[in-house]
Amino acid sequence: MSSAEFKKNDEGYDNYTYTAIVENTTEYSFENVSVVLNLYDKDGVKQEAYANVNSWAPGEKVRFEAYSQCDAQQIKPTVQYYSVAD
């Protein structure tokens, strides 16, 4: 997830959408993947936004999307939780 490139879209009225298309390059099917976006504004103050997906098969691309009122100058995504499907 650290190599995912989240793009910021200004929705107006101090609202922003952060999105990234990420491919599952593993051999595992995942369930309940939760990602935390650590968003740093121009003053270096961190806020968090969350994105998730319920299922993610090998080779599949998914869109992670999060909303925030933070005008991030830097975005650092990390995986908060995931489980491997049976």
PDB file of C-alpha atoms in Angstrom:
ATOM      1  CA  MET A   1       0.000   0.000   0.000  1.00  0.00           C
ATOM      2  CA  SER A   2       2.922   2.338   0.579  1.00  0.00           C
ATOM      3  CA  SER A   3       3.438   2.582  -3.188  1.00  0.00           C
ATOM      4  CA  ALA A   4      -0.220   3.460  -3.885  1.00  0.00           C
ATOM      5  CA  GLU A   5      -0.556   6.919  -5.395  1.00  0.00           C
ATOM      6  CA  PHE A   6      -3.584   8.656  -3.951  1.00  0.00           C
ATOM      7  CA  LYS A   7      -4.782  11.632  -5.953  1.00  0.00           C
ATOM      8  CA  LYS A   8      -6.545  14.590  -4.388  1.00  0.00           C
ATOM      9  CA  ASN A   9      -9.664  16.059  -5.980  1.00  0.00           C
ATOM     10  CA  ASP A  10     -11.021  19.377  -4.701  1.00  0.00           C
ATOM     11  CA  GLU A  11     -14.794  18.964  -4.352  1.00  0.00           C
ATOM     12  CA  GLY A  12     -15.265  22.585  -3.272  1.00  0.00           C
ATOM     13  CA  TYR A  13     -16.331  24.053   0.080  1.00  0.00           C
ATOM     14  CA  ASP A  14     -13.146  22.692   1.729  1.00  0.00           C
ATOM     15  CA  ASN A  15     -14.023  19.070   0.858  1.00  0.00           C
ATOM     16  CA  TYR A  16     -11.527  16.734  -0.791  1.00  0.00           C
ATOM     17  CA  THR A  17     -11.685  13.216  -2.206  1.00  0.00           C
ATOM     18  CA  TYR A  18      -8.570  11.029  -2.201  1.00  0.00           C
ATOM     19  CA  THR A  19      -8.535   8.057  -4.600  1.00  0.00           C
ATOM     20  CA  ALA A  20      -6.140   5.368  -5.791  1.00  0.00           C
ATOM     21  CA  ILE A  21      -6.530   2.348  -8.026  1.00  0.00           C
ATOM     22  CA  VAL A  22      -4.535  -0.529  -6.524  1.00  0.00           C
ATOM     23  CA  GLU A  23      -3.974  -4.020  -7.948  1.00  0.00           C
ATOM     24  CA  ASN A  24      -3.762  -7.117  -5.759  1.00  0.00           C
ATOM     25  CA  THR A  25      -0.444  -8.566  -6.962  1.00  0.00           C
ATOM     26  CA  THR A  26      -0.493 -11.396  -4.416  1.00  0.00           C
ATOM     27  CA  GLU A  27      -1.873 -14.919  -4.701  1.00  0.00           C
ATOM     28  CA  TYR A  28      -4.325 -14.239  -1.853  1.00  0.00           C
ATOM     29  CA  SER A  29      -7.946 -13.156  -1.799  1.00  0.00           C
ATOM     30  CA  PHE A  30      -8.509 -10.527   0.852  1.00  0.00           C
ATOM     31  CA  GLU A  31     -11.590  -9.521   2.806  1.00  0.00           C
ATOM     32  CA  ASN A  32     -12.272  -6.362   4.766  1.00  0.00           C
ATOM     33  CA  VAL A  33      -9.188  -4.401   3.751  1.00  0.00           C
ATOM     34  CA  SER A  34      -9.076  -1.107   5.686  1.00  0.00           C
ATOM     35  CA  VAL A  35      -6.642   1.649   4.808  1.00  0.00           C
ATOM     36  CA  VAL A  36      -5.795   4.750   6.833  1.00  0.00           C
ATOM     37  CA  LEU A  37      -4.703   7.809   4.894  1.00  0.00           C
ATOM     38  CA  ASN A  38      -2.440   9.976   6.997  1.00  0.00           C
ATOM     39  CA  LEU A  39      -3.022  13.424   5.520  1.00  0.00           C
ATOM     40  CA  TYR A  40      -0.570  16.224   6.302  1.00  0.00           C
ATOM     41  CA  ASP A  41      -1.594  19.817   5.651  1.00  0.00           C
ATOM     42  CA  LYS A  42       0.734  22.721   4.757  1.00  0.00           C
ATOM     43  CA  ASP A  43       1.651  23.141   8.444  1.00  0.00           C
ATOM     44  CA  GLY A  44       2.509  19.437   8.839  1.00  0.00           C
ATOM     45  CA  VAL A  45      -0.586  18.760  10.944  1.00  0.00           C
ATOM     46  CA  LYS A  46      -1.856  15.199  10.477  1.00  0.00           C
ATOM     47  CA  GLN A  47      -5.462  14.196   9.958  1.00  0.00           C
ATOM     48  CA  GLU A  48      -6.761  10.753   9.110  1.00  0.00           C
ATOM     49  CA  ALA A  49      -9.212   9.508   6.499  1.00  0.00           C
ATOM     50  CA  TYR A  50     -10.337   5.940   5.883  1.00  0.00           C
ATOM     51  CA  ALA A  51     -10.941   3.783   2.816  1.00  0.00           C
ATOM     52  CA  ASN A  52     -11.923   0.133   2.600  1.00  0.00           C
ATOM     53  CA  VAL A  53     -12.933  -2.714   0.346  1.00  0.00           C
ATOM     54  CA  ASN A  54     -14.888  -5.846   1.320  1.00  0.00           C
ATOM     55  CA  SER A  55     -13.324  -8.326  -1.100  1.00  0.00           C
ATOM     56  CA  TRP A  56     -10.213  -8.240  -3.272  1.00  0.00           C
ATOM     57  CA  ALA A  57      -9.198 -11.166  -5.497  1.00  0.00           C
ATOM     58  CA  PRO A  58      -5.710 -11.841  -6.886  1.00  0.00           C
ATOM     59  CA  GLY A  59      -5.051  -9.737 -10.000  1.00  0.00           C
ATOM     60  CA  GLU A  60      -8.097  -7.555  -9.341  1.00  0.00           C
ATOM     61  CA  LYS A  61      -7.853  -3.769  -9.293  1.00  0.00           C
ATOM     62  CA  VAL A  62      -9.914  -1.867  -6.738  1.00  0.00           C
ATOM     63  CA  ARG A  63     -10.580   1.801  -6.133  1.00  0.00           C
ATOM     64  CA  PHE A  64      -9.844   3.043  -2.636  1.00  0.00           C
ATOM     65  CA  GLU A  65     -11.611   6.321  -1.908  1.00  0.00           C
ATOM     66  CA  ALA A  66     -11.650   8.550   1.173  1.00  0.00           C
ATOM     67  CA  TYR A  67     -13.129  11.931   2.017  1.00  0.00           C
ATOM     68  CA  SER A  68     -11.714  14.698   4.188  1.00  0.00           C
ATOM     69  CA  GLN A  69     -11.711  18.427   4.785  1.00  0.00           C
ATOM     70  CA  CYS A  70      -7.904  18.351   4.966  1.00  0.00           C
ATOM     71  CA  ASP A  71      -6.123  19.972   2.011  1.00  0.00           C
ATOM     72  CA  ALA A  72      -3.260  17.482   2.197  1.00  0.00           C
ATOM     73  CA  GLN A  73       0.176  18.368   0.920  1.00  0.00           C
ATOM     74  CA  GLN A  74       1.427  14.873   1.754  1.00  0.00           C
ATOM     75  CA  ILE A  75      -0.443  11.544   1.847  1.00  0.00           C
ATOM     76  CA  LYS A  76       0.874   8.433   3.606  1.00  0.00           C
ATOM     77  CA  PRO A  77      -1.419   5.392   3.296  1.00  0.00           C
ATOM     78  CA  THR A  78      -1.097   2.421   5.652  1.00  0.00           C
ATOM     79  CA  VAL A  79      -3.080  -0.788   5.965  1.00  0.00           C
ATOM     80  CA  GLN A  80      -5.042  -0.765   9.203  1.00  0.00           C
ATOM     81  CA  TYR A  81      -6.642  -4.215   8.910  1.00  0.00           C
ATOM     82  CA  TYR A  82      -7.173  -7.084   6.484  1.00  0.00           C
ATOM     83  CA  SER A  83      -8.133 -10.732   6.525  1.00  0.00           C
ATOM     84  CA  VAL A  84      -7.331 -13.491   4.030  1.00  0.00           C
ATOM     85  CA  ALA A  85     -10.379 -15.252   2.559  1.00  0.00           C
ATOM     86  CA  ASP A  86     -10.760 -18.995   3.108  1.00  0.00           C
TER      87      ASP A  86
END
